[in-house]
Structure formats: C-alpha cells, structure tokens
Amino acid sequence: EVQLVESGGGLVQPGGSLRLSCAASGFTFSSNWMSWVRQAPGKGLEWVANINDDGSEIYYVDSVKGRFTISRDNAENSLYLQMNSLRAEDTAVYYCAAMVWGGPFHIWGQGTMVTVSS
Amino acid sequence: DIQMTQSPSSLSASVGDRVTITCRASQSIGNYLNWYQQKAGRAPKVLIHSASGLQSGVPSRFSGSGSGTDFTLTISSLQPEDYATYYCQQSHSTPRTFGQGTKVEIK
C-alpha cells in the first residue's frame, strides 16, 4: 500500500522548535520530489517546501525561509521538516506529499497538527 | 508569484446537478494546472492533472479543461460523495500556489 505517515506535531511556544517526520512506504521514495504543504485551521492549502530526489535542490515559500529546513534520508525512506523560530501564524496541519515535477502532489499523508501558542 | 483565483467560493447543488468551478491564473501557466478534492478532516486527493488528465481511479464524471490562464473543473452529475472543497493548483513555477478553494454543499 502506498503510504505517507507524518509524525512530530504538537504544541510549542512562540520562538520554539519542532521537527516533523514523514515515513514513506509502498512506492519508490528515492525517485520522487517531496514536499510539505500546510493548512491553517479553516483555511486553504499553502505549499511550504520542496526537495528533489537526491536532496540537491530545495525550495521554500518566502514566509519560512531562514526558519524551516527540509531534508530527506532515502536510506530510511523518510522526509523531515525542521521548524525553528516558530510563530503563531505557523499553526496548521502539515502534510507530507510526493510531487511530480511539473505535475501534481500525487500522494499525501494524513497530516500532523502543529500549534504555536503560549 | 502566480496568484490563483477560484470562483465561486462556495456553491449549493443537488444530487445529479452539473457543477462547474473556474480557476484563473494571474499569468499564463500553459496546462500546468491540477485539481484536488478535500473532504472535512481528510488530506486532499488529486482529481485532475495537467489541466485535463483524469487521475487514475477518479470517476469519469470529473473532467477538466482550459489552458493559459483560464481553467474549469466540471462534475457532470453530482453524487453524495462529491460534497467537499475543491482546490486548483499551478505546477508551472515555484512557489507552487493554490486557489482559495470552492466548497460544494448540499442544496
């Protein structure tokens, strides 16, 4: 079964850090671009970051540049998002997704909730 | 950044109705346009890729059309399981951007 499973979400204070993980199975993880997409409560979808198959190309939305770091471990079939200097506006469900370059986010995880609040 | 604008933001329709949702890009994106369905509390699911390509496993009542800046998602005969929020998304350039969503509700 094709699957992405996120973990690592939770409640964190403003200025704090959190590391999200995404475990992939059922498809060739090492051949796929991977992404993080988030959704604030009651709001729409926002792309956060992309990483290519070997980790040599990385892109971020402007609002997280310098604070978030996407990485991957192909040996472990895992994707990560290190989130530092968290702000209230980072509160969202964070989805891990496999992406076709020039195409859609074609595989999605179930999401993990991140709440930034004092 | 490319802005994606969907209309309407919400609509009410009955089972069996034909439903059309439009998406406009702020600049030409060729056919780099994808459509997703999201049900409450669930992850999005891709319906249409490359403006008109039906994703494997998606019912044929869903179709997409358009190119350049104007795109359409059509549900030919609305079914009970189609009540959801629909998003368009451009895959032409980074940052990848989504429309604000169209909520399809029961009439």
XYZ file of N, CA and C in Angstrom:
675
model
N 0.834 -1.197 0.000
C 0.000 0.000 0.000
C 0.867 1.245 0.000
N 0.544 2.163 -0.893
C 1.251 3.443 -0.936
C 0.862 4.272 0.278
N 1.847 4.760 1.021
C 1.528 5.438 2.261
C 2.587 6.459 2.653
N 2.128 7.566 3.194
C 2.971 8.557 3.849
C 2.391 8.788 5.232
N 3.240 8.705 6.255
C 2.774 8.866 7.623
C 3.625 9.914 8.329
N 2.981 11.029 8.678
C 3.668 12.115 9.368
C 3.629 11.912 10.876
N 4.614 12.482 11.542
C 4.659 12.489 12.994
C 5.456 13.699 13.460
N 5.374 13.988 14.762
C 6.188 15.040 15.326
C 5.459 16.335 15.638
N 4.200 16.430 15.263
C 3.447 17.643 15.566
C 3.155 17.775 17.054
N 2.646 18.933 17.429
C 2.312 19.168 18.825
C 2.196 20.633 19.136
N 2.136 20.929 20.438
C 2.027 22.302 20.923
C 3.415 22.830 21.262
N 3.740 24.008 20.758
C 5.040 24.616 21.024
C 4.838 26.109 21.248
N 5.687 26.686 22.070
C 5.591 28.120 22.345
C 6.189 28.935 21.200
N 5.716 30.154 21.031
C 6.338 31.035 20.018
C 7.837 31.131 20.255
N 8.582 31.055 19.149
C 10.038 31.063 19.226
C 10.647 29.688 19.372
N 9.820 28.685 19.606
C 10.308 27.330 19.801
C 10.576 26.590 18.511
N 10.968 25.325 18.652
C 11.319 24.484 17.517
C 10.554 23.171 17.562
N 10.433 22.582 16.386
C 9.762 21.295 16.246
C 10.335 20.617 15.009
N 10.452 19.298 15.036
C 10.897 18.554 13.869
C 9.812 17.568 13.454
N 9.335 17.734 12.232
C 8.352 16.817 11.677
C 9.058 15.730 10.881
N 8.482 14.523 10.915
C 8.987 13.412 10.130
C 7.872 12.849 9.268
N 8.251 12.229 8.169
C 7.286 11.599 7.268
C 7.899 10.296 6.776
N 7.243 9.186 7.084
C 7.730 7.871 6.685
C 6.973 7.407 5.451
N 7.718 7.016 4.423
C 7.129 6.604 3.151
C 7.213 5.097 2.981
N 6.195 4.535 2.344
C 6.213 3.114 2.023
C 5.329 2.855 0.814
N 5.593 1.749 0.136
C 4.750 1.322 -0.973
C 5.057 1.963 -2.311
N 6.057 2.828 -2.370
C 6.461 3.424 -3.653
C 7.950 3.743 -3.568
N 8.531 4.105 -4.697
C 9.972 4.360 -4.751
C 10.255 5.778 -4.272
N 10.418 5.908 -2.963
C 10.615 7.226 -2.334
C 11.795 7.962 -2.958
N 12.877 7.265 -3.194
C 14.125 7.908 -3.627
C 14.041 8.474 -5.033
N 12.966 8.189 -5.766
C 12.802 8.703 -7.131
C 11.865 9.903 -7.193
N 11.312 10.286 -6.068
C 10.281 11.319 -6.042
C 10.751 12.625 -5.431
N 10.333 13.750 -6.045
C 10.356 15.008 -5.344
C 9.391 14.861 -4.163
N 9.706 15.522 -3.065
C 8.848 15.505 -1.887
C 8.588 16.926 -1.419
N 7.444 17.099 -0.762
C 7.027 18.440 -0.362
C 6.373 18.421 1.010
N 6.327 19.586 1.611
C 5.471 19.847 2.764
C 4.447 20.899 2.344
N 3.191 20.645 2.661
C 2.084 21.556 2.391
C 1.333 21.725 3.708
N 0.931 22.941 4.027
C 0.239 23.147 5.293
C -1.130 23.771 5.092
N -1.947 23.657 6.124
C -3.303 24.187 6.078
C -3.662 24.714 7.464
N -3.735 26.033 7.590
C -4.142 26.650 8.851
C -5.604 26.304 9.120
N -6.003 26.304 10.382
C -7.378 25.931 10.730
C -8.414 26.740 9.956
N -9.289 26.049 9.244
C -10.351 26.699 8.492
C -9.909 27.426 7.242
N -8.650 27.263 6.851
C -8.099 27.986 5.708
C -7.744 27.037 4.565
N -7.171 27.604 3.506
C -6.799 26.823 2.338
C -5.421 26.208 2.453
N -4.975 25.631 1.350
C -3.701 24.928 1.294
C -2.573 25.882 0.923
N -1.425 25.683 1.569
C -0.242 26.501 1.285
C 0.974 25.588 1.149
N 1.618 25.635 -0.010
C 2.873 24.910 -0.190
C 3.950 25.543 0.678
N 4.776 24.702 1.321
C 5.802 25.194 2.235
C 7.214 24.989 1.680
N 7.516 23.773 1.202
C 8.878 23.474 0.770
C 8.892 22.239 -0.129
N 9.916 22.184 -1.001
C 10.159 21.046 -1.903
C 11.590 20.591 -1.756
N 11.825 19.308 -2.000
C 13.188 18.799 -2.097
C 13.211 17.769 -3.217
N 14.246 17.783 -4.036
C 14.300 16.835 -5.149
C 14.764 15.466 -4.673
N 14.880 14.537 -5.624
C 15.082 13.142 -5.254
C 16.363 12.888 -4.471
N 17.432 13.619 -4.789
C 18.689 13.368 -4.079
C 19.050 14.461 -3.078
N 18.126 15.394 -2.873
C 18.340 16.433 -1.874
C 19.184 17.608 -2.333
N 19.520 17.657 -3.613
C 20.404 18.712 -4.112
C 19.656 19.989 -4.523
N 18.347 19.932 -4.648
C 17.536 21.110 -4.976
C 16.455 21.265 -3.912
N 16.400 22.457 -3.352
C 15.458 22.739 -2.273
C 14.857 24.121 -2.497
N 13.561 24.220 -2.249
C 12.851 25.487 -2.393
C 11.919 25.685 -1.202
N 11.722 26.954 -0.829
C 10.850 27.298 0.286
C 9.918 28.446 -0.092
N 8.755 28.481 0.529
C 7.927 29.680 0.449
C 8.618 30.775 1.244
N 8.459 32.017 0.834
C 9.199 33.124 1.454
C 8.980 33.210 2.964
N 7.776 32.913 3.414
C 7.434 33.125 4.827
C 8.175 32.186 5.777
N 8.810 31.130 5.265
C 9.530 30.207 6.154
C 11.037 30.188 5.878
N 11.474 30.902 4.857
C 12.915 30.920 4.542
C 13.725 31.393 5.733
N 14.802 30.667 6.017
C 15.663 31.010 7.137
C 15.197 30.433 8.462
N 13.992 29.902 8.494
C 13.456 29.327 9.742
C 13.216 27.822 9.629
N 12.783 27.361 8.455
C 12.466 25.943 8.244
C 13.551 25.313 7.358
N 13.812 24.019 7.601
C 14.751 23.267 6.772
C 14.131 21.926 6.405
N 14.012 21.671 5.109
C 13.525 20.383 4.622
C 14.731 19.500 4.333
N 14.601 18.213 4.642
C 15.678 17.270 4.348
C 15.070 15.886 4.149
N 15.879 14.966 3.670
C 15.404 13.609 3.437
C 16.510 12.601 3.676
N 16.106 11.375 3.978
C 17.030 10.258 4.126
C 16.477 9.131 3.271
N 17.026 8.954 2.088
C 16.496 7.953 1.167
C 16.733 6.525 1.678
N 17.769 6.324 2.461
C 18.027 5.000 3.024
C 16.932 4.598 4.020
N 16.351 5.622 4.654
C 15.292 5.386 5.643
C 13.896 5.676 5.086
N 13.821 6.041 3.810
C 12.528 6.412 3.196
C 11.798 7.458 4.032
N 12.534 8.478 4.423
C 11.963 9.476 5.324
C 12.221 10.901 4.870
N 11.249 11.745 5.146
C 11.306 13.181 4.865
C 11.182 13.914 6.191
N 11.845 15.058 6.290
C 11.839 15.814 7.543
C 11.564 17.288 7.274
N 11.065 17.957 8.327
C 10.945 19.415 8.292
C 11.344 19.928 9.672
N 12.507 20.575 9.732
C 12.956 21.217 10.968
C 12.395 22.627 10.986
N 11.626 22.935 12.008
C 10.963 24.234 12.104
C 11.499 24.972 13.332
N 12.158 26.090 13.101
C 12.713 26.921 14.176
C 12.011 28.270 14.210
N 12.192 28.993 15.302
C 11.621 30.338 15.450
C 10.144 30.355 15.068
N 9.411 29.418 15.615
C 8.012 29.264 15.237
C 7.171 30.442 15.689
N 6.183 30.753 14.848
C 5.279 31.881 15.082
C 3.844 31.365 15.143
N 2.961 32.179 15.683
C 1.550 31.791 15.766
C 0.994 31.474 14.383
N 1.445 32.208 13.388
C 0.918 32.010 12.022
C 1.426 30.726 11.366
N 2.312 30.002 12.034
C 2.742 28.685 11.536
C 1.794 27.578 12.007
N 0.833 27.916 12.837
C -0.147 26.933 13.310
C -0.931 26.382 12.128
N -0.889 25.067 11.967
C -1.513 24.438 10.800
C -1.404 22.924 10.904
N -2.164 22.247 10.064
C -1.905 20.835 9.777
C -0.833 20.806 8.697
N 0.216 20.039 8.934
C 1.311 19.912 7.979
C 1.206 18.548 7.290
N 1.100 18.599 5.963
C 1.021 17.387 5.152
C 2.348 17.160 4.439
N 2.753 15.926 4.410
C 3.844 15.464 3.586
C 3.231 14.996 2.262
N 3.860 15.323 1.143
C 3.295 14.928 -0.148
C 4.396 14.597 -1.141
N 4.152 13.601 -1.950
C 5.045 13.283 -3.069
C 4.586 14.088 -4.269
N 5.543 14.671 -4.973
C 5.220 15.597 -6.041
C 5.850 15.139 -7.351
N 5.120 15.295 -8.422
C 5.674 15.119 -9.756
C 6.170 16.481 -10.212
N 7.431 16.586 -10.618
C 7.931 17.898 -11.052
C 7.132 18.347 -12.268
N 6.527 19.507 -12.173
C 5.658 19.983 -13.240
C 4.261 19.387 -13.186
N 4.006 18.567 -12.198
C 2.716 17.911 -12.050
C 2.175 18.046 -10.644
N 1.245 17.188 -10.295
C 0.548 17.355 -9.022
C 1.275 16.765 -7.824
N 0.755 17.117 -6.643
C 1.081 16.404 -5.408
C 0.224 15.142 -5.445
N 0.828 14.001 -5.763
C 0.017 12.842 -6.092
C -0.147 11.836 -4.966
N 0.631 11.950 -3.929
C 0.480 11.092 -2.740
C 0.543 12.015 -1.532
N -0.405 11.854 -0.610
C -0.482 12.717 0.571
C -0.490 11.864 1.843
N 0.119 12.391 2.894
C -0.033 11.793 4.204
C -1.326 12.272 4.850
N -1.550 11.826 6.070
C -2.790 12.185 6.776
C -2.667 13.514 7.515
N -1.445 14.011 7.632
C -1.224 15.306 8.264
C -0.892 15.197 9.740
N -0.141 16.184 10.228
C 0.172 16.298 11.652
C -0.036 17.746 12.070
N -0.684 17.944 13.217
C -1.071 19.286 13.656
C 0.057 19.940 14.435
N 0.376 21.157 14.066
C 1.345 21.978 14.786
C 0.612 23.198 15.324
N 0.686 23.402 16.627
C 0.044 24.548 17.261
C 1.111 25.373 17.957
N 1.208 26.641 17.569
C 2.184 27.554 18.172
C 1.412 28.536 19.038
N 1.565 28.374 20.340
C 0.793 29.197 21.272
C 1.461 29.189 22.632
N 1.315 30.309 23.352
C 1.833 30.388 24.708
C 0.769 29.983 25.721
N 5.098 35.852 -7.830
C 4.348 34.638 -7.570
C 3.065 34.622 -8.416
N 2.645 33.437 -8.832
C 1.420 33.296 -9.607
C 0.235 33.170 -8.648
N -0.728 34.049 -8.825
C -1.935 34.015 -7.990
C -3.001 33.197 -8.696
N -3.667 32.340 -7.929
C -4.737 31.500 -8.457
C -6.052 31.930 -7.817
N -7.037 32.233 -8.641
C -8.319 32.721 -8.144
C -9.435 31.795 -8.596
N -10.143 31.230 -7.637
C -11.250 30.329 -7.942
C -12.574 31.049 -7.783
N -13.553 30.609 -8.554
C -14.919 31.078 -8.361
C -15.899 29.966 -8.718
N -17.010 29.882 -7.965
C -17.289 30.702 -6.782
C -16.519 30.189 -5.571
N -16.629 30.878 -4.452
C -16.011 30.405 -3.212
C -16.815 29.268 -2.601
N -18.106 29.289 -2.855
C -18.973 28.202 -2.405
C -20.175 28.108 -3.323
N -20.792 26.941 -3.334
C -22.000 26.751 -4.122
C -22.845 25.664 -3.482
N -24.138 25.760 -3.717
C -25.073 24.726 -3.263
C -25.642 24.039 -4.493
N -25.659 22.733 -4.471
C -26.154 21.986 -5.627
C -26.819 20.696 -5.154
N -27.657 20.175 -6.011
C -28.387 18.943 -5.687
C -27.734 17.749 -6.356
N -27.992 16.565 -5.817
C -27.510 15.337 -6.445
C -28.034 15.276 -7.873
N -27.141 14.985 -8.798
C -27.487 14.921 -10.212
C -27.196 16.197 -10.979
N -26.950 17.294 -10.289
C -26.653 18.562 -10.960
C -25.293 18.516 -11.638
N -25.172 19.327 -12.673
C -23.869 19.578 -13.304
C -23.256 20.766 -12.585
N -22.012 20.614 -12.140
C -21.328 21.643 -11.360
C -20.065 22.067 -12.095
N -19.856 23.384 -12.158
C -18.662 23.925 -12.812
C -17.963 24.888 -11.868
N -16.672 24.694 -11.704
C -15.818 25.558 -10.888
C -14.735 26.116 -11.800
N -14.477 27.409 -11.686
C -13.457 28.010 -12.526
C -12.248 28.446 -11.708
N -11.125 28.499 -12.376
C -9.849 28.878 -11.767
C -9.109 29.751 -12.765
N -8.636 30.886 -12.295
C -7.897 31.803 -13.169
C -6.521 32.048 -12.581
N -5.510 31.950 -13.433
C -4.133 32.235 -13.035
C -3.768 33.672 -13.392
N -2.903 34.281 -12.575
C -2.529 35.674 -12.792
C -1.584 35.850 -13.977
N -1.011 34.759 -14.493
C -0.235 34.772 -15.727
C -0.367 33.403 -16.378
N 0.048 33.320 -17.635
C -0.127 32.065 -18.356
C 0.684 30.930 -17.730
N 0.023 29.791 -17.536
C 0.695 28.626 -16.960
C 0.593 27.415 -17.891
N 0.266 27.648 -19.163
C 0.132 26.526 -20.083
C -0.953 25.584 -19.591
N -0.590 24.298 -19.460
C -1.558 23.347 -18.903
C -1.086 22.815 -17.560
N -0.223 23.580 -16.875
C 0.319 23.141 -15.579
C -0.673 23.442 -14.454
N -1.811 22.786 -14.510
C -2.887 23.058 -13.587
C -3.470 21.736 -13.069
N -3.622 21.657 -11.767
C -4.116 20.446 -11.131
C -5.318 20.781 -10.250
N -6.207 19.812 -10.100
C -7.388 19.978 -9.250
C -7.385 18.910 -8.152
N -7.776 19.329 -6.944
C -7.839 18.448 -5.789
C -9.214 18.517 -5.144
N -9.582 17.419 -4.497
C -10.783 17.351 -3.684
C -10.343 17.119 -2.239
N -10.932 17.866 -1.312
C -10.632 17.652 0.095
C -11.937 17.558 0.888
N -12.108 16.440 1.557
C -13.243 16.268 2.456
C -12.826 16.650 3.864
N -13.797 17.022 4.677
C -13.527 17.539 6.016
C -12.671 16.565 6.816
N -11.585 17.093 7.386
C -10.717 16.294 8.231
C -9.824 15.317 7.496
N -9.796 15.401 6.161
C -9.014 14.469 5.366
C -7.955 15.216 4.549
N -6.977 14.474 4.083
C -5.977 15.048 3.194
C -6.585 15.274 1.810
N -6.048 16.224 1.065
C -6.504 16.409 -0.326
C -6.186 15.186 -1.168
N -6.929 15.075 -2.265
C -6.752 13.974 -3.215
C -6.749 14.584 -4.619
N -5.763 14.203 -5.439
C -5.709 14.779 -6.777
C -6.777 14.136 -7.667
N -7.501 14.990 -8.387
C -8.537 14.531 -9.317
C -8.063 14.629 -10.767
N -7.519 15.803 -11.097
C -7.140 16.143 -12.463
C -5.715 16.673 -12.434
N -4.886 16.220 -13.355
C -3.533 16.763 -13.521
C -3.392 17.296 -14.944
N -2.464 18.208 -15.107
C -2.180 18.768 -16.440
C -3.443 19.304 -17.115
N -4.276 19.946 -16.360
C -5.498 20.640 -16.794
C -6.652 19.715 -17.150
N -6.344 18.582 -17.807
C -7.431 17.745 -18.297
C -7.191 16.249 -18.116
N -6.094 15.876 -17.501
C -5.787 14.454 -17.315
C -6.465 13.893 -16.076
N -7.295 12.885 -16.276
C -8.010 12.274 -15.160
C -7.054 11.364 -14.389
N -6.890 11.638 -13.087
C -6.008 10.816 -12.265
C -6.585 9.402 -12.178
N -5.704 8.423 -12.169
C -6.124 7.031 -12.084
C -7.043 6.805 -10.881
N -8.159 6.119 -11.135
C -9.088 5.790 -10.063
C -10.164 6.827 -9.811
N -10.066 7.971 -10.468
C -11.062 9.036 -10.270
C -12.235 8.811 -11.230
N -13.460 8.927 -10.737
C -14.623 8.687 -11.603
C -14.663 9.621 -12.817
N -15.203 9.126 -13.903
C -15.213 9.870 -15.159
C -16.195 11.035 -15.163
N -17.009 11.181 -14.118
C -17.887 12.355 -14.051
C -17.083 13.638 -13.784
N -15.830 13.481 -13.367
C -14.944 14.629 -13.177
C -14.176 14.884 -14.479
N -14.130 16.138 -14.892
C -13.333 16.497 -16.056
C -12.760 17.893 -15.880
N -11.651 18.136 -16.557
C -11.015 19.433 -16.508
C -10.741 19.946 -17.906
N -10.723 21.265 -18.040
C -10.416 21.867 -19.328
C -9.725 23.204 -19.118
N -9.190 23.729 -20.210
C -8.571 25.040 -20.181
C -7.088 25.000 -20.432
N -6.540 26.178 -20.681
C -5.102 26.344 -20.835
C -4.786 27.832 -20.755
N -3.529 28.140 -20.505
C -3.138 29.542 -20.391
C -3.470 30.098 -19.013
N -4.561 30.841 -18.912
C -4.924 31.440 -17.633
C -6.289 31.006 -17.106
N -7.104 30.383 -17.931
C -8.476 30.057 -17.523
C -8.746 28.565 -17.598
N -9.251 28.033 -16.488
C -9.442 26.600 -16.341
C -10.793 26.305 -15.701
N -11.282 25.100 -15.960
C -12.583 24.697 -15.437
C -12.532 23.267 -14.947
N -13.142 23.028 -13.785
C -13.408 21.677 -13.297
C -14.912 21.470 -13.394
N -15.324 20.360 -14.019
C -16.738 20.057 -14.166
C -17.044 18.704 -13.537
N -18.127 18.675 -12.777
C -18.676 17.411 -12.277
C -19.983 17.223 -13.039
N -20.066 16.207 -13.874
C -21.192 16.099 -14.817
C -22.510 15.771 -14.116
N -22.457 14.988 -13.063
C -23.646 14.614 -12.317
C -23.240 14.425 -10.856
N -23.518 15.421 -10.044
C -23.040 15.453 -8.665
C -23.578 14.276 -7.864
N -22.677 13.607 -7.168
C -23.045 12.477 -6.312
C -22.878 12.848 -4.839
N -23.539 12.131 -3.926
C -23.442 12.486 -2.498
C -22.013 12.538 -1.984
N -21.150 11.677 -2.509
C -19.768 11.636 -2.033
C -18.910 12.781 -2.580
N -19.481 13.614 -3.447
C -18.727 14.715 -4.053
C -18.812 15.993 -3.239
N -19.591 15.994 -2.174
C -19.660 17.195 -1.344
C -18.334 17.337 -0.604
N -17.636 18.432 -0.914
C -16.257 18.616 -0.466
C -15.799 20.008 -0.867
N -14.546 20.309 -0.562
C -13.916 21.542 -1.035
C -12.931 21.179 -2.134
N -12.939 21.983 -3.192
C -12.100 21.730 -4.363
C -11.092 22.864 -4.519
N -9.852 22.475 -4.810
C -8.760 23.443 -4.987
C -8.090 23.249 -6.342
N -7.765 24.359 -6.981
C -6.860 24.292 -8.122
C -5.452 24.633 -7.627
N -4.451 24.234 -8.394
C -3.049 24.461 -8.018
C -2.209 24.505 -9.276
N -1.318 25.492 -9.343
C -0.441 25.580 -10.506
C 0.884 24.900 -10.209
N 1.369 24.148 -11.196
C 2.668 23.475 -11.084
C 3.635 23.995 -12.156
N 3.387 25.246 -12.582
C 4.228 25.868 -13.611
C 5.521 26.407 -13.023
N 5.432 26.987 -11.831
C 6.605 27.625 -11.251
C 6.549 27.617 -9.734
N 7.687 27.908 -9.136
C 7.821 27.961 -7.683
C 7.724 29.418 -7.250
N 6.973 29.748 -6.202
C 6.278 28.833 -5.309
C 5.019 28.232 -5.936
N 4.807 26.946 -5.664
C 3.544 26.328 -6.057
C 2.424 27.038 -5.296
N 1.355 27.382 -5.985
C 0.276 28.113 -5.340
C -1.068 27.459 -5.639
N -1.959 27.595 -4.666
C -3.294 27.037 -4.732
C -4.342 28.150 -4.836
N -5.480 27.813 -5.417
C -6.634 28.678 -5.292
C -7.152 28.635 -3.861
N -8.089 29.520 -3.554
C -8.587 29.641 -2.185
C -9.606 28.564 -1.837
N -10.041 27.802 -2.824
C -10.971 26.708 -2.581
C -12.408 27.055 -2.937
N -13.151 26.029 -3.344
C -14.586 26.143 -3.600
C -15.291 25.052 -2.817
N -16.148 25.453 -1.903
C -16.875 24.486 -1.081
C -18.186 24.135 -1.768
N -18.388 22.855 -2.039
C -19.616 22.376 -2.669
C -20.493 21.780 -1.576
N -21.659 22.388 -1.395
C -22.555 21.992 -0.307
C -23.857 21.424 -0.852
N -24.567 20.730 0.013
C -25.840 20.129 -0.364
C -26.926 21.192 -0.411
N -27.701 21.173 -1.494
C -28.838 22.099 -1.625
C -30.100 21.448 -1.060
